[in-house]
Coordinates of C-alpha atoms and ligand atoms in Angstrom, one line a residue:
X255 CA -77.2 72.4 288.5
X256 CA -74.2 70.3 287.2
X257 CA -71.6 72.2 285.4
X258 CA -68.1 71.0 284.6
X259 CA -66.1 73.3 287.1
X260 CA -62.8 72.2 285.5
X261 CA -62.8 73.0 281.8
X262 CA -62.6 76.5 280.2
X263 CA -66.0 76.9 278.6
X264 CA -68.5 79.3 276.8
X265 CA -71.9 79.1 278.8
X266 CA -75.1 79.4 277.5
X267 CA -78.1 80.7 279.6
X268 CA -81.0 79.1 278.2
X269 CA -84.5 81.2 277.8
X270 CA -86.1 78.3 275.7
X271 CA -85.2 78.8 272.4
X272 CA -85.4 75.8 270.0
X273 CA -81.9 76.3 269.0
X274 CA -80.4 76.6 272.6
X275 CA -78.6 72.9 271.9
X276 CA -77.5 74.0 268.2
X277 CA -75.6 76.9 270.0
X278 CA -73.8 74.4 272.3
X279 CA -72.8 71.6 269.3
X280 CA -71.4 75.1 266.9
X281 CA -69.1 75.8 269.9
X282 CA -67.8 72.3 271.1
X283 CA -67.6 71.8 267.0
X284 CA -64.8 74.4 267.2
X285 CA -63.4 72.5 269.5
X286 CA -63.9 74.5 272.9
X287 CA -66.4 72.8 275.3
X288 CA -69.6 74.4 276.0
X289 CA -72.6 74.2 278.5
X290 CA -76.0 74.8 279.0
X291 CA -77.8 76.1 282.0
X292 CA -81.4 77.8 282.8
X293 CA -82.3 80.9 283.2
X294 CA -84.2 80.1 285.8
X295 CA -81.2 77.8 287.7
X296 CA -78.1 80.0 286.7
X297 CA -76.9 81.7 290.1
X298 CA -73.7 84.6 290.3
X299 CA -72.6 81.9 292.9
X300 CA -72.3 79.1 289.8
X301 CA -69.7 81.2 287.9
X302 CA -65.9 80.4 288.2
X303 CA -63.1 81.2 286.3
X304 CA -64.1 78.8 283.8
X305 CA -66.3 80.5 282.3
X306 CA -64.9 82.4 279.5
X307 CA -67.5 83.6 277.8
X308 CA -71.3 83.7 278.0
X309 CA -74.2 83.1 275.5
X310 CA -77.6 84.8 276.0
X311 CA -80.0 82.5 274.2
X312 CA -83.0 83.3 271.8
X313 CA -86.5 81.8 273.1
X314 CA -90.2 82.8 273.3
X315 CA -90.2 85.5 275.9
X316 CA -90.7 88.9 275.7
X317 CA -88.3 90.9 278.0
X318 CA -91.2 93.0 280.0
X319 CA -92.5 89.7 280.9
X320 CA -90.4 90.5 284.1
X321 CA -92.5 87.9 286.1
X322 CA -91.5 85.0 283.5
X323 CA -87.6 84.8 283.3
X324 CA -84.6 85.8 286.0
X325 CA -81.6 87.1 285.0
X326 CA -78.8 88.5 287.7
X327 CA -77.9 91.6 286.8
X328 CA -74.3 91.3 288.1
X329 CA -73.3 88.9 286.2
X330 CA -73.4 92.0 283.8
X331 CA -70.7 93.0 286.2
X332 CA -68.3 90.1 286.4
X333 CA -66.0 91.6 283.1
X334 CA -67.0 88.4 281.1
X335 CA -67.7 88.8 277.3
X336 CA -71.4 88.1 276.7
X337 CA -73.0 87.4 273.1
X338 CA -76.9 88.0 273.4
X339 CA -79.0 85.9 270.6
X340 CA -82.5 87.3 269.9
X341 CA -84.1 87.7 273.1
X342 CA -80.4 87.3 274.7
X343 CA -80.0 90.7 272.7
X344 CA -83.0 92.2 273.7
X345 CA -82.7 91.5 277.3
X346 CA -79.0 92.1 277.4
X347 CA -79.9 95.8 275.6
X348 CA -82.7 96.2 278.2
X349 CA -80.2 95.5 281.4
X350 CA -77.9 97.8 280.0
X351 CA -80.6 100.8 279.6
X352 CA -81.5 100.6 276.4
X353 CA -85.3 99.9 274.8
X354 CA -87.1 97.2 273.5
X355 CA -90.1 97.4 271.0
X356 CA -93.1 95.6 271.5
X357 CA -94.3 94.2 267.8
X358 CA -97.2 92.2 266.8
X359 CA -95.2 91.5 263.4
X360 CA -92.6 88.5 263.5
X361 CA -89.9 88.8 261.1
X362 CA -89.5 85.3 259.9
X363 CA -86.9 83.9 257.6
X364 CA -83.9 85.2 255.4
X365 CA -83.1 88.5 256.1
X366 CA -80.2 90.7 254.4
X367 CA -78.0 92.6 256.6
X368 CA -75.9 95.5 256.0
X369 CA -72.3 96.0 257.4
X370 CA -72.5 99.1 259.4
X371 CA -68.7 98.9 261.5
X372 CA -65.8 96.6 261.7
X373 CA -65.7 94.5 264.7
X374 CA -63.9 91.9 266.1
X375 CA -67.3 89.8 266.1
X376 CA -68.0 90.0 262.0
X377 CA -64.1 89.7 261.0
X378 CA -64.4 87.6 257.7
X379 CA -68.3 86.9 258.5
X380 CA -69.2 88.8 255.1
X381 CA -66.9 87.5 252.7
X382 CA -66.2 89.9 249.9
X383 CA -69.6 91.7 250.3
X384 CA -70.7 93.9 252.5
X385 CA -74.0 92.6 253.0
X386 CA -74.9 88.9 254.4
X387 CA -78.0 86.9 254.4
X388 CA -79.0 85.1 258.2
X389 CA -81.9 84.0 259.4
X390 CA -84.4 86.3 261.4
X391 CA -87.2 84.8 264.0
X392 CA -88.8 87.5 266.2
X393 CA -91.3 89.7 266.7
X394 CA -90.2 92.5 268.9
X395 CA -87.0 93.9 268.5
X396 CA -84.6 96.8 270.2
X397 CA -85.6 100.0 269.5
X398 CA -82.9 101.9 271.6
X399 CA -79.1 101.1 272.1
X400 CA -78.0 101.4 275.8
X401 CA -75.2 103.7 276.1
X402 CA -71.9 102.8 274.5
X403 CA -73.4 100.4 272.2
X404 CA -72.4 100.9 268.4
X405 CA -74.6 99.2 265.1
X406 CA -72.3 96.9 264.0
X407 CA -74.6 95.7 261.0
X408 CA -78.7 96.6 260.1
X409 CA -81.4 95.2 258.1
X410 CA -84.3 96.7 256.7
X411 CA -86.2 96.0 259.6
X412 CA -84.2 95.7 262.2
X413 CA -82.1 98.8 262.5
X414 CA -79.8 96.9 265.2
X415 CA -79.1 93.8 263.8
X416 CA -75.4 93.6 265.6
X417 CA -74.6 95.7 268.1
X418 CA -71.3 95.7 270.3
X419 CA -69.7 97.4 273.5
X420 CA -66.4 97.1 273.0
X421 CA -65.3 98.0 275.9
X422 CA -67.5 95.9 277.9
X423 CA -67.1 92.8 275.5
X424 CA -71.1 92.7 275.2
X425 CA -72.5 91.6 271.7
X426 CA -76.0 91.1 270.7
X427 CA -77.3 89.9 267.3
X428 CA -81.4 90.1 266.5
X429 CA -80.5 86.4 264.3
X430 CA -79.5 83.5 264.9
X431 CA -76.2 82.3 264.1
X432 CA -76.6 79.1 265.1
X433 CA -79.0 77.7 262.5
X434 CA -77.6 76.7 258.7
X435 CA -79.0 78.9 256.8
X436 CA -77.2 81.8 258.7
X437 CA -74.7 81.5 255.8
X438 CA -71.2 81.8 257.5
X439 CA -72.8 82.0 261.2
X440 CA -70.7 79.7 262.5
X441 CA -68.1 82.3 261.6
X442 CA -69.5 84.8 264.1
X443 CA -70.1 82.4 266.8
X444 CA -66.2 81.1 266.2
X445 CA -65.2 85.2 266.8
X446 CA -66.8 85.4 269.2
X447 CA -65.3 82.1 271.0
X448 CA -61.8 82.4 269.6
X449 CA -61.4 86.4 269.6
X450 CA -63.4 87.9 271.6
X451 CA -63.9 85.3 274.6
X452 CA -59.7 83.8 273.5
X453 CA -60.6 80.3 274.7
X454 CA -57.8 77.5 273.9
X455 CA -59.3 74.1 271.8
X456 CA -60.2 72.0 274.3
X457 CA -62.9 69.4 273.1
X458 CA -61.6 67.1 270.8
X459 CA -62.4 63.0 271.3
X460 CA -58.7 62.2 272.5
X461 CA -58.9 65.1 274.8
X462 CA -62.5 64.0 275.9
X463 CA -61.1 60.6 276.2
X464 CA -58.4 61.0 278.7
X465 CA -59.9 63.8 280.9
X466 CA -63.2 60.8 280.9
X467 CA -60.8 57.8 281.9
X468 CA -59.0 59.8 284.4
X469 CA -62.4 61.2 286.0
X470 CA -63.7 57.8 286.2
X471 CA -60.4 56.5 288.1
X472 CA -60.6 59.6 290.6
X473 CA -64.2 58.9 291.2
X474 CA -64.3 54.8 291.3
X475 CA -60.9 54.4 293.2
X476 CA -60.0 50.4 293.8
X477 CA -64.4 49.8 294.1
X478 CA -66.3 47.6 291.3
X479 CA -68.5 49.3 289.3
X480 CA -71.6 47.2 287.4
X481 CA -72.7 48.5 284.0
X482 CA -75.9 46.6 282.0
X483 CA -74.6 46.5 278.7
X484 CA -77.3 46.5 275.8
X485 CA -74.8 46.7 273.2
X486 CA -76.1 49.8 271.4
X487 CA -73.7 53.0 271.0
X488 CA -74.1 54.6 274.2
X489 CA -73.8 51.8 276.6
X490 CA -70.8 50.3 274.6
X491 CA -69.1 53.4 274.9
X492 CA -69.5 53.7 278.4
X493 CA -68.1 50.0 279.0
X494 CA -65.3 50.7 276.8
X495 CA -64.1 53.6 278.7
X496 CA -64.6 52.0 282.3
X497 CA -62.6 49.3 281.0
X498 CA -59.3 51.1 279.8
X499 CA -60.1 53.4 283.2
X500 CA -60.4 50.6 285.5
X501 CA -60.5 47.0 283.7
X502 CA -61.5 44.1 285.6
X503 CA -63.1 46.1 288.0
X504 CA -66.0 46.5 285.6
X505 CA -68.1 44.0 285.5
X506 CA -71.1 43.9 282.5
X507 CA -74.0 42.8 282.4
X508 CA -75.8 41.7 278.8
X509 CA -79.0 39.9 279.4
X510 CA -80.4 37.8 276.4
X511 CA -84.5 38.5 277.0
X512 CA -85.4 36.4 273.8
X513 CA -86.2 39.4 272.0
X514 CA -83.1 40.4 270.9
X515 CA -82.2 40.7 267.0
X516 CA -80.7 37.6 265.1
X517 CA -77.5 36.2 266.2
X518 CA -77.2 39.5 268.5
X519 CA -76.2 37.6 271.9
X520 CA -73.4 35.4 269.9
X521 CA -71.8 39.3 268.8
X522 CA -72.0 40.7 272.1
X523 CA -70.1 38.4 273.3
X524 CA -67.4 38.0 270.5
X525 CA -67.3 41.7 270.8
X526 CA -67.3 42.5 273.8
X527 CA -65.7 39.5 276.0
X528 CA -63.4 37.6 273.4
X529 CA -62.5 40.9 271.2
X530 CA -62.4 43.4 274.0
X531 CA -61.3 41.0 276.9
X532 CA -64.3 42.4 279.0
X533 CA -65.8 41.2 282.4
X534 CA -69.0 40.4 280.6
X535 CA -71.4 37.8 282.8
X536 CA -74.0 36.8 279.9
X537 CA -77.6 36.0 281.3
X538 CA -79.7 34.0 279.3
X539 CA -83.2 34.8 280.3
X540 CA -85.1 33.9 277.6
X541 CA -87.2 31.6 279.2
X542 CA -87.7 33.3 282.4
X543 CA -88.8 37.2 279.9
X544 CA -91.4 34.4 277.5
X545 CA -93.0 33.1 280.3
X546 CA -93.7 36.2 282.1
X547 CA -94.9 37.3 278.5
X548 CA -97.0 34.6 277.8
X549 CA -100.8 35.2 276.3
X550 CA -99.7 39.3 276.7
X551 CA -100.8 41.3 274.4
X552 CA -100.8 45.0 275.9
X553 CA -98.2 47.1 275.1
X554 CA -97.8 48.8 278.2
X555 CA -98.3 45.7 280.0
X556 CA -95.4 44.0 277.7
X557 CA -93.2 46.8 278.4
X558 CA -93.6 46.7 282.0
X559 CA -92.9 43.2 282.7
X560 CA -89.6 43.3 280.9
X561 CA -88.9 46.8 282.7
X562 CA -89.6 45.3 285.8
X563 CA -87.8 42.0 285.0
X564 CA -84.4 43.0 283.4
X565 CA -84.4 45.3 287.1
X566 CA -84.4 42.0 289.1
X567 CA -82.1 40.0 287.1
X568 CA -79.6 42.8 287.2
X569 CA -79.9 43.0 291.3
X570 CA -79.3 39.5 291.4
X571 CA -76.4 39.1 289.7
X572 CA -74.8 42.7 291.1
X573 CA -76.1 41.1 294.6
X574 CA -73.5 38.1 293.5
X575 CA -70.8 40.2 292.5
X576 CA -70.0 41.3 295.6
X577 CA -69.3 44.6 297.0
X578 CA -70.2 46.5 294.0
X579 CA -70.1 50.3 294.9
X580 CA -70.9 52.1 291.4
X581 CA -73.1 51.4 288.8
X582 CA -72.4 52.6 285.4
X583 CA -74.9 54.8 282.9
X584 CA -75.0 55.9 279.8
X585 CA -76.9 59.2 280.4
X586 CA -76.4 61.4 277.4
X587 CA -76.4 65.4 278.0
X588 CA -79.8 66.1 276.2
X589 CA -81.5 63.9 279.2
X590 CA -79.6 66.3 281.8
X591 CA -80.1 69.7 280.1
X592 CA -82.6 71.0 283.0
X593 CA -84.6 73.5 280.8
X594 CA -86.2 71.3 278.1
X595 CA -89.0 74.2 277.5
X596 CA -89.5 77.7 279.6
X597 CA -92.9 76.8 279.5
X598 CA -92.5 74.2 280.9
X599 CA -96.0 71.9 279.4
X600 CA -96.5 69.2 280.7
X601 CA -96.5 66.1 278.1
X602 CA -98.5 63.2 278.0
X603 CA -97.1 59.7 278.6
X604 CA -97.0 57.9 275.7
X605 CA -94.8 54.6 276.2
X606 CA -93.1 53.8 279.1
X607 CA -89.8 53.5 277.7
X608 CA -87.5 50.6 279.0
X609 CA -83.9 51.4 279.0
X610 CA -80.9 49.6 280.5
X611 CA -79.8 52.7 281.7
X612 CA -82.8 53.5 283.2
X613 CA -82.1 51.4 286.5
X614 CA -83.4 52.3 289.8
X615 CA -81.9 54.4 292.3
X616 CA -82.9 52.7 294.9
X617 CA -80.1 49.7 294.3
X618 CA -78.1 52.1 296.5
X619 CA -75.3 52.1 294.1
X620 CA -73.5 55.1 293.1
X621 CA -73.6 56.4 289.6
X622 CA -70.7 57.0 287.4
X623 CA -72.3 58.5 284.3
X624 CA -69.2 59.3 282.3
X625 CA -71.2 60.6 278.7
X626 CA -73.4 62.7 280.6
X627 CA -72.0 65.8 279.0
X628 CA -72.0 64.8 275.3
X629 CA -74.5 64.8 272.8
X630 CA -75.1 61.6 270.2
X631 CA -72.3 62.5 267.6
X632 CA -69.6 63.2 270.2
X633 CA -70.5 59.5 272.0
X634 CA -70.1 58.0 268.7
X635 CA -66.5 60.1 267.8
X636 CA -65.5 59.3 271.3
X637 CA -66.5 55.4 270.6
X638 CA -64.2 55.5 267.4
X639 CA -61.6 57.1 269.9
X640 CA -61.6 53.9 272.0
X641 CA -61.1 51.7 269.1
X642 CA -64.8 50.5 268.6
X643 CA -65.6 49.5 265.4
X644 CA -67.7 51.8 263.0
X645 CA -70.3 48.3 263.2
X646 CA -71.5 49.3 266.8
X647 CA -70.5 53.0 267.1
X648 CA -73.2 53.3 263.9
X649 CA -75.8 51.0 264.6
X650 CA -79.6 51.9 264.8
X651 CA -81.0 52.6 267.9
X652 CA -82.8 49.4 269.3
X653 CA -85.3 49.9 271.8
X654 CA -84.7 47.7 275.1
X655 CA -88.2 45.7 275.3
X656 CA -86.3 44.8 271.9
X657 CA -88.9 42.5 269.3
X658 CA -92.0 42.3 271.8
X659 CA -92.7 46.0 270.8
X660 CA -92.3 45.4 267.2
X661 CA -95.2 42.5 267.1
X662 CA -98.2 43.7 268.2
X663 CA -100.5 41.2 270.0
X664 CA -99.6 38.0 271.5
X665 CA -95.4 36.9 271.7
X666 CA -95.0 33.3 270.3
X667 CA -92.0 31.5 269.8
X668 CA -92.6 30.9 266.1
X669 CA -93.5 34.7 265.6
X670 CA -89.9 35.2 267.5
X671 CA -88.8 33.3 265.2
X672 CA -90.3 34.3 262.0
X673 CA -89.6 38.1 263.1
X674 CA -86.1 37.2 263.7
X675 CA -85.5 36.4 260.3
X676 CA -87.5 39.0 258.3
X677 CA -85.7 41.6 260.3
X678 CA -82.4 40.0 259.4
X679 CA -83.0 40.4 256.0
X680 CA -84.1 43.7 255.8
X681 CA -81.4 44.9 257.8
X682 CA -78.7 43.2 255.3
X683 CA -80.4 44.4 252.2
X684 CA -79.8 47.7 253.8
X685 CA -76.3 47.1 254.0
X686 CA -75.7 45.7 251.0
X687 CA -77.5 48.5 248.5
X688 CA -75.2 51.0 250.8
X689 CA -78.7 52.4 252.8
X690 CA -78.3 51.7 256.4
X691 CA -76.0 54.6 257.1
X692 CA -78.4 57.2 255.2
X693 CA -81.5 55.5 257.0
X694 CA -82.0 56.7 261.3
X695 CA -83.8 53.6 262.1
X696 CA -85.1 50.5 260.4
X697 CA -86.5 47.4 261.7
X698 CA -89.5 44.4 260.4
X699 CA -92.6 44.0 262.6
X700 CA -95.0 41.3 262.0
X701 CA -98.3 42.4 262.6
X702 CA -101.2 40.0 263.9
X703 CA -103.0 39.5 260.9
X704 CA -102.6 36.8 258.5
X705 CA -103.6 37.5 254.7
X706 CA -104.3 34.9 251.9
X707 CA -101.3 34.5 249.4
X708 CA -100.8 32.1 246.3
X709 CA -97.7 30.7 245.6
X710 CA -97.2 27.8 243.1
X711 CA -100.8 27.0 243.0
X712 CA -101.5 26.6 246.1
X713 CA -103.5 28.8 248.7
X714 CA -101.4 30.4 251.1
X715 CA -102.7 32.3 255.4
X716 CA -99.6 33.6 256.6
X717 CA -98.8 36.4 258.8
X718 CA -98.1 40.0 257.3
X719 CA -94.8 41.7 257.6
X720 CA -94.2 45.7 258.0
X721 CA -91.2 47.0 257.4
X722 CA -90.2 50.4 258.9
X723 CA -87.3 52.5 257.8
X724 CA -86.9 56.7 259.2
X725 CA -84.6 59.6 258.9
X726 CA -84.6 61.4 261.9
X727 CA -82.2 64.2 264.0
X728 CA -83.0 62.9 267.6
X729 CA -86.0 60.6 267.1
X730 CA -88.0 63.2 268.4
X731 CA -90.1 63.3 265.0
X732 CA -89.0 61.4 262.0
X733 CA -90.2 61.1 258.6
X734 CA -90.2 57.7 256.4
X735 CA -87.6 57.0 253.8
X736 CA -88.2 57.2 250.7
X737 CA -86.9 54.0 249.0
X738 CA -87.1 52.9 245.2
X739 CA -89.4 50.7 244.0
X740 CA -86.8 48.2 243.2
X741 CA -85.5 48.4 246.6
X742 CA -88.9 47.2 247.5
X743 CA -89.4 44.3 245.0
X744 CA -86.2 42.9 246.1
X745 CA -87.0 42.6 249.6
X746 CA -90.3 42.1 249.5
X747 CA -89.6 39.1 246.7
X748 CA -86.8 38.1 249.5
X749 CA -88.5 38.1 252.8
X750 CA -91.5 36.4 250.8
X751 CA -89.9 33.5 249.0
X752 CA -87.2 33.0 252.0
X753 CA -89.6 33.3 255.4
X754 CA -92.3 30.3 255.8
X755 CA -95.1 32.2 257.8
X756 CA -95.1 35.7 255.7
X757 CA -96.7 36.4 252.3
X758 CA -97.2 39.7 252.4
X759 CA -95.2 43.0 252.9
X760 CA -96.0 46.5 253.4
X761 CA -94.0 49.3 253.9
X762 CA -94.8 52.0 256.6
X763 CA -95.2 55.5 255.5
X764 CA -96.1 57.1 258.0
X765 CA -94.3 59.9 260.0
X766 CA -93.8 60.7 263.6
X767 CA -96.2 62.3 264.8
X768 CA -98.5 61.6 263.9
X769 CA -97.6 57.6 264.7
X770 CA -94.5 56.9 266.6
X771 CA -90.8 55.0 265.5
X772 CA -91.8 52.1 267.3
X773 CA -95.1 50.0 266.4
X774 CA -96.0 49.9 270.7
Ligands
XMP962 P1 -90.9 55.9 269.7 O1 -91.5 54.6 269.4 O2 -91.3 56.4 271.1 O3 -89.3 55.7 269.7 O4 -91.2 57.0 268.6 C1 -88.4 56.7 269.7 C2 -87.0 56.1 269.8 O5 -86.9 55.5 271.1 C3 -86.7 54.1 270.9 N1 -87.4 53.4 272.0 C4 -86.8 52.9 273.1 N2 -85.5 52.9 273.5 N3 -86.2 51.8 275.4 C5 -85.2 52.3 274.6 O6 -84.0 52.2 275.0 C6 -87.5 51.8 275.1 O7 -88.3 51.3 275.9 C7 -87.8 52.4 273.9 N4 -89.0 52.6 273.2 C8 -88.7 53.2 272.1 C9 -87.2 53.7 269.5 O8 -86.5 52.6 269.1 C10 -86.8 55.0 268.8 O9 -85.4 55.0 268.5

């Protein structure tokens, strides 16, 4: 289990609830740092003085399910302010004697609730009125208060909608707070933080910044430190902060497989090397990734051999660097929360996704992994922080096996090309109708298949083009975008009458699931 030992923080013991990870962003939002942690890895032995407060998540559970969840009673005993959420009230309500009601009736959606007592907890939460709409999802519900709990508010059907021990600091709320359409919830969560718990703001990018650059100066000392730079938001970060921590004792590495988009190897390096004044040792690979590619038309096949390729070139060149000692990741805090799903389903394997940070362990390198508390948004605030520019802090995520996965079938050097190009122009019509920030991901795939066109008068067999474009939260699921039909002409028209090898365009409407972002 990795917590932060150092910062003051509210802690959140996850029981599975969809919305653990809102809870987390509502705090640090406020500007106090926040963690997440299993039920099922928390120990009394994990909590220091650092933790100032603690949440109780929602999640699917039922609290006689004794066999399903752990919880350690005495941390009920450690004089720490504790906000239950849903089952976190239920359970905490249980632990402290009270009962809980088994129901076979959710309460779904927008509930009103009724203000019952002041407390510290709902000070300002209902505005002018006493009443306040939030959103409900549960089925069972607590049916009696534990000794020295008070109603703080009630709904019609949920007679203990707050509830608080004020003497004990224990809150538990049968909503959730967390979500939007909790009008004002982030009001209870910030009482809770700020009055109840009296943290201090301590999670804002400048602060995340220095804390970052001196952690990485503690932990790296005079060694060299590798990082493989892909030049996407997370990895740029990371190389960004390595070099104000330790300069030219980072060395990146940016290979150029071939696949890369248009003139995306020339701004790396302008960026990164001229602008930045970075170590950056550029690999041109191209030829080496095309012929291992060549006449390879499975997907998994195609992903593998770059995986297994970009792995080699990077050992070679760390090899020739000499006395490396670290190698630098950009692992984001999503991949390190430990309890994706109570549960705990197994999923099946759909791609086998190639990432530059994704090397192997095995290099016997050690990892500094700087990011690996921050979620998406905070990398990118952070990036601003260190002087990035807004161009690759908010860039669309681009998948490391890079073009091969977004042209099915056989890789060609003409269909590199041709892709190359259509992509290109998408990507700028984007920009220039003012779309790109409003769209997740976009990208052009040419797909195997070659149509017959006219144009003039003469016949035309060229390939067809797809163009994909989502809005998404996490790429996760994602849904297409809706453009206007004159956003379609015009590119269409452009890619048509500008690209020799496509005549035809079609736009991809499908969502994830049931397809997925990428075409392989
Ligand atoms: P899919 O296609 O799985 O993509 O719906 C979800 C998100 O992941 C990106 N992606 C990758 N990113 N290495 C990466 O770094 C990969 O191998 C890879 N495959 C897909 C994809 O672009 C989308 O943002």
């Amino acid at each position: 289990m990795s917590l932060d030992q150092n910062l003051d923080k509210v802690l959140i013991i996850d029981f599975g609830s969809q919305f653990t990870q809102l809870i987390a962003r509502r705090i640090r939002e406020l500007g106090v740092f926040s963690e997440i942690v299993s039920h099922k890895k928390i120990r009394i032995s994990n909590i220091n003085q650092s933790i100032r407060g603690i949440i109780l998540s929602g999640g699917p559970l039922n609290v006689y399910q004794i066999n399903k969840y752990s919880f350690d009673k005495k941390i009920l005993e450690l004089n720490i302010p504790i906000l239950g959420i849903c089952f976190g009230h239920q359970i905490l309500s249980k632990l402290n004697g009270g009962r809980v009601k088994q129901s076979k009736h959710r309460e779904f959606g927008l509930a009103n609730i009724f203000k019952k007592r002041d407390s510290l907890l709902t000070k300002n939460f209902y505005g002018i009125k006493k009443t306040k709409e939030v959103w409900m999802s549960h089925a069972d519900q607590v049916s009696k208060l534990p000794k020295n709990f008070y109603v703080i508010a009630s709904s019609t059907n949920s007679k203990y909608a707050i509830v608080e021990n004020k003497q004990k600091k224990f809150y538990g709320v049968q909503f959730h707070p967390e979500v939007t359409h909790t009008e004002n919830g982030k009001k209870l969560i910030s009482n809770f933080v700020f009055l109840v718990c009296k943290v201090k703001k301590n999670w804002s990018s400048r602060d995340q910044k220095i804390k970052l650059i001196k952690e990485i100066r503690d932990q790296v000392g005079t060694h060299k430190v590798i990082c493989a730079l892909s030049g996407g938001v997370d990895s740029s970060v990371v190389a960004q902060l390595l070099n104000k921590a330790i300069g030219k004792k980072l060395y990146c590495i940016f290979v150029n497989t071939g696949l890369l988009r248009k003139n995306e190897e020339t701004q790396v390096v302008r960026t990164f090397k001229k602008k930045l004044k970075m170590n950056l040792i550029y690999v041109n690979a191209e030829k080496q990734f095309l012929g291992k590619l060549k006449n390879v038309s499975d997907p998994e096949k195609k992903r593998k051999i770059i995986g297994n390729l970009f792995i080699k070139i990077f050992e070679r060149y760390a090899k020739k660097i000499k006395n490396v000692k670290f190698l630098a990741q950009g692992t984001l805090y999503p991949d390190l929360i430990e309890s994706k799903s109570v549960t705990g389903s197994q999923t099946s394997k759909i791609k086998s996704h190639h990432n530059v940070g994704g090397l192997p362990k095995k290099m016997n390198l050690k990892l500094v992994e700087p990011l690996k508390f921050l979620f998406k948004d905070e990398v990118r605030k952070l990036g601003l922080e260190l002087k990035l520019s807004k161009e690759i802090i908010s860039r669309h995520p681009f998948p490391g096996p890079g073009l091969a996965i977004r042209m099915p079938g056989i890789i060609t050097n003409e269909k590199i090309k041709i892709l190359k190009e259509a992509d290109y122009y998408f990507i700028q019509a984007l920009k220039d109708h003012g779309l790109y920030h409003k769209i997740w991901q976009a990208y052009a795939a040419l797909l195997p298949v070659k149509t017959v066109g006219v144009m003039g008068d003469n016949r035309t067999y060229e390939y067809l083009c797809l163009l994909r474009a989502i809005t998404s939260e996490d790429g996760m699921t994602a849904d297409f975008f809706e453009f206007k039909k004159s956003f379609l002409q015009t590119i269409s028209n452009k890619i048509v009458n500008s690209i020799r090898g496509i005549n035809r365009v079609v736009y991809d409407v499908t969502s994830k699931p049931p397809s997925t972002i990428e075409l392989e």
